[in-house]
Structures are given as C-alpha cells and as structure tokens.
Amino acid sequence: MAFVIRPDGNVDGSSLRVVRAEPSGVFDRAAMKAIARWEFPAAQTARQARQRLEFQLR
C-alpha cells in the first residue's frame, strides 16, 4: 500500500493505492479501509508512506 500522511497525522484517503496484491483484488478494499483509519504523529509537512499488509486466515 502507498498513501500520504497529512500534516495533522491522518491518512489522506484519496491517496490510498494498492502497489501489489496477491491474490489481486481480494483484500484491496479491506486494506484501504483499515489504513484510512490509521493515525500518525503530526508533522510540519505531508509525507509519503508505504506499508506492507499481510492477511492471515485461520
């Protein structure tokens, strides 16, 4: 996943994009929904971020 963290520490939901997924399209929506709720420390400027997510079904 790639996204932008706004200066206030919230994720810019419109910037979310799937960089790579295996299998393609299966968990994309769930991953974007989860990351959109994440919060980070505030900063002076917006910053780019990339995060690998791994879903495990049990």
XYZ file of N, CA and C in Angstrom:
174
model
N 0.844 -1.165 0.000
C 0.000 0.000 0.000
C 0.891 1.230 0.000
N 0.432 2.254 -0.693
C 1.097 3.545 -0.695
C 0.035 4.592 -0.366
N 0.435 5.605 0.404
C -0.506 6.637 0.808
C 0.247 7.858 1.315
N -0.494 8.930 1.529
C 0.076 10.171 2.044
C -0.455 10.398 3.451
N 0.455 10.767 4.350
C 0.078 11.155 5.709
C 0.033 12.681 5.731
N -1.111 13.228 6.056
C -1.266 14.687 6.099
C -0.506 15.257 7.302
N -0.238 16.556 7.293
C 0.484 17.166 8.419
C -0.197 16.942 9.774
N -1.521 16.798 9.807
C -2.224 16.578 11.076
C -2.110 15.142 11.574
N -1.464 14.270 10.785
C -1.253 12.882 11.201
C -2.277 11.899 10.666
N -3.311 12.386 10.006
C -4.314 11.499 9.427
C -3.911 11.085 8.015
N -4.418 9.951 7.586
C -4.140 9.454 6.240
C -5.056 10.158 5.250
N -4.492 10.603 4.144
C -5.277 11.198 3.062
C -5.932 10.051 2.293
N -7.206 9.830 2.533
C -7.925 8.706 1.935
C -7.892 8.685 0.422
N -7.826 9.854 -0.208
C -7.806 9.891 -1.664
C -6.460 9.469 -2.242
N -5.440 9.358 -1.400
C -4.108 8.986 -1.879
C -3.848 7.481 -1.790
N -4.722 6.740 -1.161
C -4.512 5.302 -0.970
C -4.470 4.555 -2.295
N -3.459 3.707 -2.450
C -3.420 2.863 -3.646
C -2.701 1.553 -3.332
N -3.150 0.525 -3.983
C -2.538 -0.797 -3.844
C -1.350 -0.861 -4.794
N -0.178 -1.144 -4.256
C 1.024 -1.248 -5.070
C 1.114 -2.638 -5.682
N 0.842 -3.650 -4.866
C 0.864 -5.032 -5.341
C -0.014 -5.873 -4.420
N -0.713 -6.821 -4.969
C -1.571 -7.688 -4.160
C -1.541 -9.107 -4.715
N -1.498 -10.055 -3.796
C -1.569 -11.475 -4.159
C -2.541 -12.157 -3.205
N -3.646 -12.642 -3.641
C -4.205 -12.549 -4.984
C -4.749 -11.147 -5.239
N -4.736 -10.758 -6.454
C -5.134 -9.413 -6.856
C -6.620 -9.164 -6.593
N -6.913 -8.014 -5.983
C -8.292 -7.578 -5.809
C -9.072 -8.209 -4.672
N -8.512 -9.169 -3.965
C -9.282 -9.873 -2.938
C -9.405 -9.063 -1.648
N -8.292 -8.515 -1.154
C -8.308 -7.786 0.118
C -8.058 -6.294 -0.051
N -8.066 -5.807 -1.266
C -7.740 -4.403 -1.523
C -8.628 -3.448 -0.729
N -9.921 -3.656 -0.802
C -10.865 -2.750 -0.137
C -10.697 -2.778 1.381
N -10.509 -3.955 1.934
C -10.326 -4.077 3.385
C -9.043 -3.386 3.835
N -7.991 -3.526 3.055
C -6.721 -2.888 3.392
C -6.852 -1.366 3.347
N -7.488 -0.841 2.324
C -7.652 0.608 2.213
C -8.528 1.158 3.344
N -9.564 0.432 3.683
C -10.453 0.865 4.764
C -9.709 0.912 6.098
N -8.868 -0.085 6.343
C -8.101 -0.126 7.591
C -7.089 1.014 7.660
N -6.323 1.198 6.598
C -5.283 2.224 6.608
C -5.889 3.625 6.688
N -7.034 3.825 6.109
C -7.685 5.141 6.153
C -7.970 5.583 7.583
N -8.069 4.649 8.515
C -8.355 4.978 9.922
C -7.097 5.172 10.757
N -5.939 4.851 10.217
C -4.700 4.980 10.982
C -4.389 6.432 11.292
N -3.699 6.653 12.413
C -3.267 7.988 12.802
C -1.774 7.949 13.096
N -1.086 9.007 12.709
C 0.356 9.132 12.891
C 0.650 10.413 13.641
N 1.860 10.563 14.190
C 2.212 11.827 14.840
C 2.150 12.982 13.834
N 1.731 14.130 14.304
C 1.671 15.323 13.451
C 3.083 15.714 13.022
N 3.175 16.387 11.880
C 4.463 16.828 11.353
C 4.276 18.170 10.641
N 5.358 18.768 10.224
C 5.298 20.059 9.545
C 4.713 19.955 8.139
N 4.963 18.827 7.481
C 4.523 18.667 6.096
C 3.883 17.295 5.898
N 3.212 17.156 4.783
C 2.668 15.841 4.409
C 3.841 14.943 4.038
N 3.653 13.634 4.199
C 4.734 12.715 3.851
C 4.185 11.466 3.187
N 4.975 10.923 2.287
C 4.638 9.693 1.578
C 4.916 8.500 2.486
N 4.106 7.463 2.375
C 4.330 6.251 3.163
C 3.994 5.028 2.323
N 4.662 3.950 2.641
C 4.361 2.646 2.037
C 4.295 1.648 3.184
N 3.322 0.745 3.107
C 3.162 -0.242 4.166
C 2.753 -1.574 3.569
N 3.421 -2.605 3.983
C 3.043 -3.955 3.567
C 2.052 -4.511 4.579
N 0.960 -5.044 4.099
C -0.041 -5.687 4.945
C -0.107 -7.155 4.568
N -0.283 -7.978 5.561
C -0.395 -9.408 5.321
C -1.624 -9.917 6.072
N -2.557 -10.471 5.332
C -3.757 -11.030 5.933
C -3.564 -12.532 6.103
N -3.891 -13.033 7.271
C -3.818 -14.469 7.519
C -5.175 -14.968 7.981
N -5.716 -15.905 7.267
C -6.991 -16.501 7.652
C -6.719 -17.757 8.455
N -7.423 -17.910 9.534
C -7.231 -19.093 10.379
C -8.517 -19.843 10.531
